[in-house]
mmCIF file with all atom_site columns, N, CA and C in Angstrom:
data_model
loop_
_atom_site.group_PDB
_atom_site.id
_atom_site.type_symbol
_atom_site.label_atom_id
_atom_site.label_alt_id
_atom_site.label_comp_id
_atom_site.label_asym_id
_atom_site.label_entity_id
_atom_site.label_seq_id
_atom_site.pdbx_PDB_ins_code
_atom_site.Cartn_x
_atom_site.Cartn_y
_atom_site.Cartn_z
_atom_site.occupancy
_atom_site.B_iso_or_equiv
_atom_site.pdbx_formal_charge
_atom_site.auth_seq_id
_atom_site.auth_comp_id
_atom_site.auth_asym_id
_atom_site.auth_atom_id
_atom_site.pdbx_PDB_model_num
ATOM 1   N N  . LEU S 1 1  ? 1.324   -1.631  -0.086 1.00 84.00 ? 133 LEU S N  1
ATOM 2   C CA . LEU S 1 1  ? -0.311  0.676   0.482  1.00 84.00 ? 133 LEU S CA 1
ATOM 3   C C  . LEU S 1 1  ? 1.246   1.109   -0.350 1.00 84.00 ? 133 LEU S C  1
ATOM 4   N N  . ALA S 1 2  ? 1.876   0.944   -0.116 1.00 89.00 ? 134 ALA S N  1
ATOM 5   C CA . ALA S 1 2  ? 3.271   2.075   -0.458 1.00 89.00 ? 134 ALA S CA 1
ATOM 6   C C  . ALA S 1 2  ? 2.619   3.637   -1.648 1.00 89.00 ? 134 ALA S C  1
ATOM 7   N N  . GLY S 1 3  ? 3.098   4.073   -1.107 1.00 93.00 ? 135 GLY S N  1
ATOM 8   C CA . GLY S 1 3  ? 1.804   5.947   -2.007 1.00 93.00 ? 135 GLY S CA 1
ATOM 9   C C  . GLY S 1 3  ? 0.603   6.277   -1.916 1.00 93.00 ? 135 GLY S C  1
ATOM 10  N N  . LYS S 1 4  ? 0.063   5.140   -0.962 1.00 96.00 ? 136 LYS S N  1
ATOM 11  C CA . LYS S 1 4  ? -1.494  5.438   -1.190 1.00 96.00 ? 136 LYS S CA 1
ATOM 12  C C  . LYS S 1 4  ? -1.890  5.892   0.937  1.00 96.00 ? 136 LYS S C  1
ATOM 13  N N  . THR S 1 5  ? -2.812  6.935   0.799  1.00 98.00 ? 137 THR S N  1
ATOM 14  C CA . THR S 1 5  ? -3.746  7.813   2.214  1.00 98.00 ? 137 THR S CA 1
ATOM 15  C C  . THR S 1 5  ? -4.956  7.132   2.608  1.00 98.00 ? 137 THR S C  1
ATOM 16  N N  . PHE S 1 6  ? -4.593  7.317   3.277  1.00 97.00 ? 138 PHE S N  1
ATOM 17  C CA . PHE S 1 6  ? -6.021  6.457   4.011  1.00 97.00 ? 138 PHE S CA 1
ATOM 18  C C  . PHE S 1 6  ? -6.940  7.015   5.211  1.00 97.00 ? 138 PHE S C  1
ATOM 19  N N  . VAL S 1 7  ? -8.176  7.912   4.660  1.00 97.00 ? 139 VAL S N  1
ATOM 20  C CA . VAL S 1 7  ? -8.492  8.841   6.002  1.00 97.00 ? 139 VAL S CA 1
ATOM 21  C C  . VAL S 1 7  ? -9.538  7.918   6.992  1.00 97.00 ? 139 VAL S C  1
ATOM 22  N N  . LEU S 1 8  ? -9.198  7.239   7.835  1.00 97.00 ? 140 LEU S N  1
ATOM 23  C CA . LEU S 1 8  ? -10.644 6.504   8.589  1.00 97.00 ? 140 LEU S CA 1
ATOM 24  C C  . LEU S 1 8  ? -12.047 8.217   9.134  1.00 97.00 ? 140 LEU S C  1
ATOM 25  N N  . THR S 1 9  ? -13.358 7.419   9.042  1.00 96.00 ? 141 THR S N  1
ATOM 26  C CA . THR S 1 9  ? -13.504 7.912   9.535  1.00 96.00 ? 141 THR S CA 1
ATOM 27  C C  . THR S 1 9  ? -15.204 7.641   10.032 1.00 96.00 ? 141 THR S C  1
ATOM 28  N N  . GLY S 1 10 ? -15.669 8.234   11.308 1.00 95.00 ? 142 GLY S N  1
ATOM 29  C CA . GLY S 1 10 ? -17.090 7.068   11.906 1.00 95.00 ? 142 GLY S CA 1
ATOM 30  C C  . GLY S 1 10 ? -16.245 5.832   13.027 1.00 95.00 ? 142 GLY S C  1
ATOM 31  N N  . THR S 1 11 ? -17.308 5.342   13.142 1.00 94.00 ? 143 THR S N  1
ATOM 32  C CA . THR S 1 11 ? -16.656 3.630   14.143 1.00 94.00 ? 143 THR S CA 1
ATOM 33  C C  . THR S 1 11 ? -16.595 2.695   13.732 1.00 94.00 ? 143 THR S C  1
ATOM 34  N N  . LEU S 1 12 ? -15.568 2.003   13.617 1.00 93.00 ? 144 LEU S N  1
ATOM 35  C CA . LEU S 1 12 ? -15.342 1.161   12.646 1.00 93.00 ? 144 LEU S CA 1
ATOM 36  C C  . LEU S 1 12 ? -16.087 -0.027  14.465 1.00 93.00 ? 144 LEU S C  1
ATOM 37  N N  . SER S 1 13 ? -16.427 -0.633  13.040 1.00 89.00 ? 145 SER S N  1
ATOM 38  C CA . SER S 1 13 ? -16.721 -1.939  13.970 1.00 89.00 ? 145 SER S CA 1
ATOM 39  C C  . SER S 1 13 ? -16.121 -2.784  13.683 1.00 89.00 ? 145 SER S C  1
ATOM 40  N N  . ASP S 1 14 ? -14.899 -4.015  13.754 1.00 86.00 ? 146 ASP S N  1
ATOM 41  C CA . ASP S 1 14 ? -14.355 -4.415  13.950 1.00 86.00 ? 146 ASP S CA 1
ATOM 42  C C  . ASP S 1 14 ? -13.167 -4.295  14.718 1.00 86.00 ? 146 ASP S C  1
ATOM 43  N N  . MET S 1 15 ? -11.986 -2.775  14.613 1.00 90.00 ? 147 MET S N  1
ATOM 44  C CA . MET S 1 15 ? -11.384 -2.882  15.358 1.00 90.00 ? 147 MET S CA 1
ATOM 45  C C  . MET S 1 15 ? -11.109 -0.649  15.534 1.00 90.00 ? 147 MET S C  1
ATOM 46  N N  . SER S 1 16 ? -10.669 -0.630  16.367 1.00 92.00 ? 148 SER S N  1
ATOM 47  C CA . SER S 1 16 ? -9.976  0.740   16.955 1.00 92.00 ? 148 SER S CA 1
ATOM 48  C C  . SER S 1 16 ? -9.616  1.960   15.125 1.00 92.00 ? 148 SER S C  1
ATOM 49  N N  . ARG S 1 17 ? -10.008 3.071   15.898 1.00 91.00 ? 149 ARG S N  1
ATOM 50  C CA . ARG S 1 17 ? -9.429  3.500   14.193 1.00 91.00 ? 149 ARG S CA 1
ATOM 51  C C  . ARG S 1 17 ? -7.836  3.248   15.307 1.00 91.00 ? 149 ARG S C  1
ATOM 52  N N  . GLU S 1 18 ? -7.198  3.554   16.150 1.00 94.00 ? 150 GLU S N  1
ATOM 53  C CA . GLU S 1 18 ? -6.025  3.269   15.763 1.00 94.00 ? 150 GLU S CA 1
ATOM 54  C C  . GLU S 1 18 ? -5.005  1.943   15.037 1.00 94.00 ? 150 GLU S C  1
ATOM 55  N N  . GLU S 1 19 ? -6.319  0.189   16.073 1.00 94.00 ? 151 GLU S N  1
ATOM 56  C CA . GLU S 1 19 ? -5.866  0.376   15.296 1.00 94.00 ? 151 GLU S CA 1
ATOM 57  C C  . GLU S 1 19 ? -5.270  -0.319  13.984 1.00 94.00 ? 151 GLU S C  1
ATOM 58  N N  . ALA S 1 20 ? -6.664  0.378   13.490 1.00 93.00 ? 152 ALA S N  1
ATOM 59  C CA . ALA S 1 20 ? -7.090  0.569   11.900 1.00 93.00 ? 152 ALA S CA 1
ATOM 60  C C  . ALA S 1 20 ? -5.630  0.757   10.951 1.00 93.00 ? 152 ALA S C  1
ATOM 61  N N  . LYS S 1 21 ? -4.824  2.420   12.188 1.00 95.00 ? 153 LYS S N  1
ATOM 62  C CA . LYS S 1 21 ? -3.997  2.682   11.295 1.00 95.00 ? 153 LYS S CA 1
ATOM 63  C C  . LYS S 1 21 ? -2.479  2.358   11.660 1.00 95.00 ? 153 LYS S C  1
ATOM 64  N N  . GLU S 1 22 ? -2.519  1.261   12.610 1.00 95.00 ? 154 GLU S N  1
ATOM 65  C CA . GLU S 1 22 ? -1.340  0.787   13.072 1.00 95.00 ? 154 GLU S CA 1
ATOM 66  C C  . GLU S 1 22 ? -1.481  -0.086  11.433 1.00 95.00 ? 154 GLU S C  1
ATOM 67  N N  . GLN S 1 23 ? -2.185  -0.484  11.321 1.00 93.00 ? 155 GLN S N  1
ATOM 68  C CA . GLN S 1 23 ? -1.752  -2.512  10.324 1.00 93.00 ? 155 GLN S CA 1
ATOM 69  C C  . GLN S 1 23 ? -1.435  -1.216  8.717  1.00 93.00 ? 155 GLN S C  1
ATOM 70  N N  . LEU S 1 24 ? -2.478  -0.265  8.997  1.00 94.00 ? 156 LEU S N  1
ATOM 71  C CA . LEU S 1 24 ? -2.319  0.105   7.431  1.00 94.00 ? 156 LEU S CA 1
ATOM 72  C C  . LEU S 1 24 ? -0.506  0.532   7.738  1.00 94.00 ? 156 LEU S C  1
ATOM 73  N N  . GLU S 1 25 ? -0.220  1.356   8.967  1.00 95.00 ? 157 GLU S N  1
ATOM 74  C CA . GLU S 1 25 ? 0.047   1.752   8.369  1.00 95.00 ? 157 GLU S CA 1
ATOM 75  C C  . GLU S 1 25 ? 2.595   0.709   8.452  1.00 95.00 ? 157 GLU S C  1
ATOM 76  N N  . LYS S 1 26 ? 1.634   -0.280  9.347  1.00 93.00 ? 158 LYS S N  1
ATOM 77  C CA . LYS S 1 26 ? 2.285   -1.658  9.033  1.00 93.00 ? 158 LYS S CA 1
ATOM 78  C C  . LYS S 1 26 ? 2.854   -1.757  7.101  1.00 93.00 ? 158 LYS S C  1
ATOM 79  N N  . LEU S 1 27 ? 1.225   -1.775  6.450  1.00 91.00 ? 159 LEU S N  1
ATOM 80  C CA . LEU S 1 27 ? 0.805   -2.517  5.481  1.00 91.00 ? 159 LEU S CA 1
ATOM 81  C C  . LEU S 1 27 ? 2.559   -1.159  3.876  1.00 91.00 ? 159 LEU S C  1
ATOM 82  N N  . GLY S 1 28 ? 2.422   0.048   4.518  1.00 94.00 ? 160 GLY S N  1
ATOM 83  C CA . GLY S 1 28 ? 3.045   0.295   4.118  1.00 94.00 ? 160 GLY S CA 1
ATOM 84  C C  . GLY S 1 28 ? 2.541   2.177   3.321  1.00 94.00 ? 160 GLY S C  1
ATOM 85  N N  . ALA S 1 29 ? 1.239   1.744   4.031  1.00 96.00 ? 161 ALA S N  1
ATOM 86  C CA . ALA S 1 29 ? 0.423   3.363   3.463  1.00 96.00 ? 161 ALA S CA 1
ATOM 87  C C  . ALA S 1 29 ? 0.331   4.870   4.170  1.00 96.00 ? 161 ALA S C  1
ATOM 88  N N  . LYS S 1 30 ? 0.379   5.576   4.320  1.00 97.00 ? 162 LYS S N  1
ATOM 89  C CA . LYS S 1 30 ? -0.373  6.873   4.874  1.00 97.00 ? 162 LYS S CA 1
ATOM 90  C C  . LYS S 1 30 ? -1.427  7.096   5.509  1.00 97.00 ? 162 LYS S C  1
ATOM 91  N N  . VAL S 1 31 ? -1.690  7.298   6.389  1.00 98.00 ? 163 VAL S N  1
ATOM 92  C CA . VAL S 1 31 ? -2.948  8.055   6.927  1.00 98.00 ? 163 VAL S CA 1
ATOM 93  C C  . VAL S 1 31 ? -3.064  9.057   8.454  1.00 98.00 ? 163 VAL S C  1
ATOM 94  N N  . ALA S 1 32 ? -3.587  9.379   6.704  1.00 98.00 ? 164 ALA S N  1
ATOM 95  C CA . ALA S 1 32 ? -4.701  11.562  7.716  1.00 98.00 ? 164 ALA S CA 1
ATOM 96  C C  . ALA S 1 32 ? -5.820  12.233  8.165  1.00 98.00 ? 164 ALA S C  1
ATOM 97  N N  . GLY S 1 33 ? -5.742  12.556  8.621  1.00 96.00 ? 165 GLY S N  1
ATOM 98  C CA . GLY S 1 33 ? -6.256  13.689  9.601  1.00 96.00 ? 165 GLY S CA 1
ATOM 99  C C  . GLY S 1 33 ? -7.806  13.711  8.701  1.00 96.00 ? 165 GLY S C  1
ATOM 100 N N  . SER S 1 34 ? -7.259  14.118  7.837  1.00 96.00 ? 166 SER S N  1
ATOM 101 C CA . SER S 1 34 ? -8.691  14.812  7.095  1.00 96.00 ? 166 SER S CA 1
ATOM 102 C C  . SER S 1 34 ? -8.387  14.660  5.341  1.00 96.00 ? 166 SER S C  1
ATOM 103 N N  . VAL S 1 35 ? -9.354  14.847  4.753  1.00 98.00 ? 167 VAL S N  1
ATOM 104 C CA . VAL S 1 35 ? -9.522  14.099  3.860  1.00 98.00 ? 167 VAL S CA 1
ATOM 105 C C  . VAL S 1 35 ? -8.801  16.000  2.847  1.00 98.00 ? 167 VAL S C  1
ATOM 106 N N  . SER S 1 36 ? -7.717  15.065  1.740  1.00 97.00 ? 168 SER S N  1
ATOM 107 C CA . SER S 1 36 ? -7.668  16.308  0.836  1.00 97.00 ? 168 SER S CA 1
ATOM 108 C C  . SER S 1 36 ? -7.548  15.769  -1.061 1.00 97.00 ? 168 SER S C  1
ATOM 109 N N  . SER S 1 37 ? -7.449  16.109  -1.542 1.00 96.00 ? 169 SER S N  1
ATOM 110 C CA . SER S 1 37 ? -6.796  15.312  -3.095 1.00 96.00 ? 169 SER S CA 1
ATOM 111 C C  . SER S 1 37 ? -5.706  14.623  -3.231 1.00 96.00 ? 169 SER S C  1
ATOM 112 N N  . LYS S 1 38 ? -4.788  14.647  -1.920 1.00 96.00 ? 170 LYS S N  1
ATOM 113 C CA . LYS S 1 38 ? -4.025  13.378  -2.471 1.00 96.00 ? 170 LYS S CA 1
ATOM 114 C C  . LYS S 1 38 ? -4.630  12.204  -1.300 1.00 96.00 ? 170 LYS S C  1
ATOM 115 N N  . THR S 1 39 ? -6.137  12.840  -0.562 1.00 98.00 ? 171 THR S N  1
ATOM 116 C CA . THR S 1 39 ? -6.640  11.402  -0.189 1.00 98.00 ? 171 THR S CA 1
ATOM 117 C C  . THR S 1 39 ? -6.786  9.971   -0.895 1.00 98.00 ? 171 THR S C  1
ATOM 118 N N  . SER S 1 40 ? -6.096  9.224   -1.275 1.00 98.00 ? 172 SER S N  1
ATOM 119 C CA . SER S 1 40 ? -6.229  7.076   -2.273 1.00 98.00 ? 172 SER S CA 1
ATOM 120 C C  . SER S 1 40 ? -7.601  6.656   -1.582 1.00 98.00 ? 172 SER S C  1
ATOM 121 N N  . TYR S 1 41 ? -7.736  7.013   -0.877 1.00 97.00 ? 173 TYR S N  1
ATOM 122 C CA . TYR S 1 41 ? -9.483  6.158   -0.096 1.00 97.00 ? 173 TYR S CA 1
ATOM 123 C C  . TYR S 1 41 ? -10.021 6.483   1.630  1.00 97.00 ? 173 TYR S C  1
ATOM 124 N N  . VAL S 1 42 ? -11.327 6.694   1.486  1.00 97.00 ? 174 VAL S N  1
ATOM 125 C CA . VAL S 1 42 ? -12.297 6.692   2.485  1.00 97.00 ? 174 VAL S CA 1
ATOM 126 C C  . VAL S 1 42 ? -12.884 5.891   3.746  1.00 97.00 ? 174 VAL S C  1
ATOM 127 N N  . VAL S 1 43 ? -11.978 5.558   3.955  1.00 96.00 ? 175 VAL S N  1
ATOM 128 C CA . VAL S 1 43 ? -13.143 3.847   4.956  1.00 96.00 ? 175 VAL S CA 1
ATOM 129 C C  . VAL S 1 43 ? -13.822 4.803   6.577  1.00 96.00 ? 175 VAL S C  1
ATOM 130 N N  . VAL S 1 44 ? -15.306 4.336   6.083  1.00 96.00 ? 176 VAL S N  1
ATOM 131 C CA . VAL S 1 44 ? -15.774 4.841   6.844  1.00 96.00 ? 176 VAL S CA 1
ATOM 132 C C  . VAL S 1 44 ? -16.368 3.873   7.484  1.00 96.00 ? 176 VAL S C  1
ATOM 133 N N  . GLY S 1 45 ? -17.078 4.373   9.136  1.00 95.00 ? 177 GLY S N  1
ATOM 134 C CA . GLY S 1 45 ? -17.715 3.452   9.494  1.00 95.00 ? 177 GLY S CA 1
ATOM 135 C C  . GLY S 1 45 ? -19.350 3.907   10.114 1.00 95.00 ? 177 GLY S C  1
ATOM 136 N N  . GLU S 1 46 ? -19.342 3.595   11.537 1.00 95.00 ? 178 GLU S N  1
ATOM 137 C CA . GLU S 1 46 ? -20.775 4.791   11.621 1.00 95.00 ? 178 GLU S CA 1
ATOM 138 C C  . GLU S 1 46 ? -20.129 5.604   12.274 1.00 95.00 ? 178 GLU S C  1
ATOM 139 N N  . GLU S 1 47 ? -21.865 5.945   11.617 1.00 94.00 ? 179 GLU S N  1
ATOM 140 C CA . GLU S 1 47 ? -21.608 8.230   11.970 1.00 94.00 ? 179 GLU S CA 1
ATOM 141 C C  . GLU S 1 47 ? -20.786 8.823   11.505 1.00 94.00 ? 179 GLU S C  1
ATOM 142 N N  . PRO S 1 48 ? -20.574 8.417   9.777  1.00 93.00 ? 180 PRO S N  1
ATOM 143 C CA . PRO S 1 48 ? -19.010 9.215   9.038  1.00 93.00 ? 180 PRO S CA 1
ATOM 144 C C  . PRO S 1 48 ? -19.501 10.593  9.666  1.00 93.00 ? 180 PRO S C  1
ATOM 145 N N  . GLY S 1 49 ? -18.445 11.209  10.056 1.00 89.00 ? 181 GLY S N  1
ATOM 146 C CA . GLY S 1 49 ? -18.823 12.870  10.158 1.00 89.00 ? 181 GLY S CA 1
ATOM 147 C C  . GLY S 1 49 ? -18.129 13.410  8.487  1.00 89.00 ? 181 GLY S C  1
ATOM 148 N N  . SER S 1 50 ? -18.339 14.926  8.735  1.00 94.00 ? 182 SER S N  1
ATOM 149 C CA . SER S 1 50 ? -18.345 15.472  7.190  1.00 94.00 ? 182 SER S CA 1
ATOM 150 C C  . SER S 1 50 ? -16.987 15.021  6.854  1.00 94.00 ? 182 SER S C  1
ATOM 151 N N  . LYS S 1 51 ? -15.722 14.221  6.655  1.00 95.00 ? 183 LYS S N  1
ATOM 152 C CA . LYS S 1 51 ? -15.299 14.048  6.365  1.00 95.00 ? 183 LYS S CA 1
ATOM 153 C C  . LYS S 1 51 ? -15.189 13.193  4.788  1.00 95.00 ? 183 LYS S C  1
ATOM 154 N N  . LEU S 1 52 ? -16.682 12.247  5.312  1.00 96.00 ? 184 LEU S N  1
ATOM 155 C CA . LEU S 1 52 ? -17.059 11.244  3.603  1.00 96.00 ? 184 LEU S CA 1
ATOM 156 C C  . LEU S 1 52 ? -18.312 12.306  2.847  1.00 96.00 ? 184 LEU S C  1
ATOM 157 N N  . ASP S 1 53 ? -18.549 13.344  3.579  1.00 96.00 ? 185 ASP S N  1
ATOM 158 C CA . ASP S 1 53 ? -19.110 14.601  2.415  1.00 96.00 ? 185 ASP S CA 1
ATOM 159 C C  . ASP S 1 53 ? -17.818 14.973  1.878  1.00 96.00 ? 185 ASP S C  1
ATOM 160 N N  . LYS S 1 54 ? -17.220 15.318  2.708  1.00 97.00 ? 186 LYS S N  1
ATOM 161 C CA . LYS S 1 54 ? -15.494 16.013  2.084  1.00 97.00 ? 186 LYS S CA 1
ATOM 162 C C  . LYS S 1 54 ? -14.741 14.974  0.661  1.00 97.00 ? 186 LYS S C  1
ATOM 163 N N  . ALA S 1 55 ? -14.794 13.386  1.042  1.00 97.00 ? 187 ALA S N  1
ATOM 164 C CA . ALA S 1 55 ? -14.701 12.986  0.532  1.00 97.00 ? 187 ALA S CA 1
ATOM 165 C C  . ALA S 1 55 ? -14.632 12.551  -0.849 1.00 97.00 ? 187 ALA S C  1
ATOM 166 N N  . LYS S 1 56 ? -17.477 12.346  -0.969 1.00 97.00 ? 188 LYS S N  1
ATOM 167 C CA . LYS S 1 56 ? -17.365 12.254  -1.939 1.00 97.00 ? 188 LYS S CA 1
ATOM 168 C C  . LYS S 1 56 ? -17.650 13.734  -3.043 1.00 97.00 ? 188 LYS S C  1
ATOM 169 N N  . GLU S 1 57 ? -17.214 14.764  -2.300 1.00 97.00 ? 189 GLU S N  1
ATOM 170 C CA . GLU S 1 57 ? -17.268 16.420  -3.374 1.00 97.00 ? 189 GLU S CA 1
ATOM 171 C C  . GLU S 1 57 ? -16.168 16.728  -4.076 1.00 97.00 ? 189 GLU S C  1
ATOM 172 N N  . LEU S 1 58 ? -15.150 14.783  -3.668 1.00 98.00 ? 190 LEU S N  1
ATOM 173 C CA . LEU S 1 58 ? -13.530 15.136  -4.104 1.00 98.00 ? 190 LEU S CA 1
ATOM 174 C C  . LEU S 1 58 ? -13.858 13.658  -5.324 1.00 98.00 ? 190 LEU S C  1
ATOM 175 N N  . GLY S 1 59 ? -14.353 13.093  -4.736 1.00 98.00 ? 191 GLY S N  1
ATOM 176 C CA . GLY S 1 59 ? -14.999 11.504  -5.879 1.00 98.00 ? 191 GLY S CA 1
ATOM 177 C C  . GLY S 1 59 ? -13.651 11.032  -5.175 1.00 98.00 ? 191 GLY S C  1
ATOM 178 N N  . ILE S 1 60 ? -13.412 10.703  -4.024 1.00 98.00 ? 192 ILE S N  1
ATOM 179 C CA . ILE S 1 60 ? -12.290 9.677   -3.480 1.00 98.00 ? 192 ILE S CA 1
ATOM 180 C C  . ILE S 1 60 ? -13.031 9.003   -3.326 1.00 98.00 ? 192 ILE S C  1
ATOM 181 N N  . GLU S 1 61 ? -12.586 6.858   -4.166 1.00 97.00 ? 193 GLU S N  1
ATOM 182 C CA . GLU S 1 61 ? -12.665 6.095   -3.074 1.00 97.00 ? 193 GLU S CA 1
ATOM 183 C C  . GLU S 1 61 ? -13.339 5.652   -1.878 1.00 97.00 ? 193 GLU S C  1
ATOM 184 N N  . ILE S 1 62 ? -14.260 5.517   -1.673 1.00 97.00 ? 194 ILE S N  1
ATOM 185 C CA . ILE S 1 62 ? -15.677 4.741   0.111  1.00 97.00 ? 194 ILE S CA 1
ATOM 186 C C  . ILE S 1 62 ? -14.719 3.742   0.539  1.00 97.00 ? 194 ILE S C  1
ATOM 187 N N  . ILE S 1 63 ? -14.610 3.582   1.161  1.00 96.00 ? 195 ILE S N  1
ATOM 188 C CA . ILE S 1 63 ? -14.752 1.844   1.689  1.00 96.00 ? 195 ILE S CA 1
ATOM 189 C C  . ILE S 1 63 ? -15.562 1.548   3.198  1.00 96.00 ? 195 ILE S C  1
ATOM 190 N N  . ASP S 1 64 ? -15.951 0.712   2.697  1.00 95.00 ? 196 ASP S N  1
ATOM 191 C CA . ASP S 1 64 ? -17.035 -0.174  4.013  1.00 95.00 ? 196 ASP S CA 1
ATOM 192 C C  . ASP S 1 64 ? -16.251 -0.531  4.912  1.00 95.00 ? 196 ASP S C  1
ATOM 193 N N  . ASP S 1 65 ? -16.385 0.040   6.106  1.00 92.00 ? 197 ASP S N  1
ATOM 194 C CA . ASP S 1 65 ? -15.418 -1.119  7.571  1.00 92.00 ? 197 ASP S CA 1
ATOM 195 C C  . ASP S 1 65 ? -16.055 -2.337  7.989  1.00 92.00 ? 197 ASP S C  1
ATOM 196 N N  . LYS S 1 66 ? -16.984 -2.251  7.153  1.00 92.00 ? 198 LYS S N  1
ATOM 197 C CA . LYS S 1 66 ? -16.531 -4.264  7.177  1.00 92.00 ? 198 LYS S CA 1
ATOM 198 C C  . LYS S 1 66 ? -15.694 -4.927  5.394  1.00 92.00 ? 198 LYS S C  1
ATOM 199 N N  . VAL S 1 67 ? -15.919 -4.003  4.230  1.00 93.00 ? 199 VAL S N  1
ATOM 200 C CA . VAL S 1 67 ? -15.191 -4.214  3.811  1.00 93.00 ? 199 VAL S CA 1
ATOM 201 C C  . VAL S 1 67 ? -13.577 -3.944  3.903  1.00 93.00 ? 199 VAL S C  1
ATOM 202 N N  . PHE S 1 68 ? -13.591 -3.184  3.855  1.00 93.00 ? 200 PHE S N  1
ATOM 203 C CA . PHE S 1 68 ? -11.888 -2.634  5.090  1.00 93.00 ? 200 PHE S CA 1
ATOM 204 C C  . PHE S 1 68 ? -11.390 -3.906  5.921  1.00 93.00 ? 200 PHE S C  1
ATOM 205 N N  . HIS S 1 69 ? -12.271 -4.493  6.282  1.00 90.00 ? 201 HIS S N  1
ATOM 206 C CA . HIS S 1 69 ? -11.533 -5.384  7.394  1.00 90.00 ? 201 HIS S CA 1
ATOM 207 C C  . HIS S 1 69 ? -11.650 -6.855  6.663  1.00 90.00 ? 201 HIS S C  1
ATOM 208 N N  . GLN S 1 70 ? -11.883 -6.904  5.602  1.00 91.00 ? 202 GLN S N  1
ATOM 209 C CA . GLN S 1 70 ? -12.062 -8.294  4.587  1.00 91.00 ? 202 GLN S CA 1
ATOM 210 C C  . GLN S 1 70 ? -11.121 -8.216  3.871  1.00 91.00 ? 202 GLN S C  1
ATOM 211 N N  . PHE S 1 71 ? -10.428 -6.966  3.304  1.00 87.00 ? 203 PHE S N  1
ATOM 212 C CA . PHE S 1 71 ? -9.283  -6.354  2.916  1.00 87.00 ? 203 PHE S CA 1
ATOM 213 C C  . PHE S 1 71 ? -7.969  -6.490  3.662  1.00 87.00 ? 203 PHE S C  1
ATOM 214 N N  . LEU S 1 72 ? -7.626  -6.150  4.779  1.00 86.00 ? 204 LEU S N  1
ATOM 215 C CA . LEU S 1 72 ? -6.934  -5.985  5.437  1.00 86.00 ? 204 LEU S CA 1
ATOM 216 C C  . LEU S 1 72 ? -6.678  -8.320  6.328  1.00 86.00 ? 204 LEU S C  1
ATOM 217 N N  . LYS S 1 73 ? -7.813  -8.165  6.062  1.00 85.00 ? 205 LYS S N  1
ATOM 218 C CA . LYS S 1 73 ? -7.193  -10.148 6.688  1.00 85.00 ? 205 LYS S CA 1
ATOM 219 C C  . LYS S 1 73 ? -6.766  -10.610 5.621  1.00 85.00 ? 205 LYS S C  1
ATOM 220 N N  . LYS S 1 74 ? -6.792  -10.524 4.376  1.00 87.00 ? 206 LYS S N  1
ATOM 221 C CA . LYS S 1 74 ? -6.566  -10.386 2.624  1.00 87.00 ? 206 LYS S CA 1
ATOM 222 C C  . LYS S 1 74 ? -5.375  -10.360 2.780  1.00 87.00 ? 206 LYS S C  1
ATOM 223 N N  . LEU S 1 75 ? -4.320  -9.484  2.629  1.00 82.00 ? 207 LEU S N  1
ATOM 224 C CA . LEU S 1 75 ? -3.439  -8.740  2.612  1.00 82.00 ? 207 LEU S CA 1
ATOM 225 C C  . LEU S 1 75 ? -2.832  -9.139  4.042  1.00 82.00 ? 207 LEU S C  1
ATOM 226 N N  . ALA S 1 76 ? -2.767  -9.484  5.449  1.00 75.00 ? 208 ALA S N  1
ATOM 227 C CA . ALA S 1 76 ? -2.086  -10.467 6.298  1.00 75.00 ? 208 ALA S CA 1
ATOM 228 C C  . ALA S 1 76 ? -2.297  -12.248 5.683  1.00 75.00 ? 208 ALA S C  1
ATOM 229 N N  . GLY S 1 77 ? -3.301  -12.465 4.899  1.00 76.00 ? 209 GLY S N  1
ATOM 230 C CA . GLY S 1 77 ? -2.890  -14.058 4.256  1.00 76.00 ? 209 GLY S CA 1
ATOM 231 C C  . GLY S 1 77 ? -4.076  -14.451 5.366  1.00 76.00 ? 209 GLY S C  1
ATOM 232 N N  . GLU S 1 78 ? -5.008  -13.762 5.633  1.00 64.00 ? 210 GLU S N  1
ATOM 233 C CA . GLU S 1 78 ? -6.250  -15.335 7.105  1.00 64.00 ? 210 GLU S CA 1
ATOM 234 C C  . GLU S 1 78 ? -6.473  -15.203 6.255  1.00 64.00 ? 210 GLU S C  1
#
């Protein structure tokens, strides 16, 4: 995931945002606190905030947190 930037928003169902951040960083991704034109993906949990609106406005790919969890498991070889 080198070169990719993720933003996390809302409450993730399977892990804390801090755990998700650590997993992504282990895989070489960057995790940003806000959405910008440099954001690759926005991971959306329950009750997302304005970051989701900004991602839609900028046309950034949005990933549901359940799909995100499966994605991480697949990358980890589980």
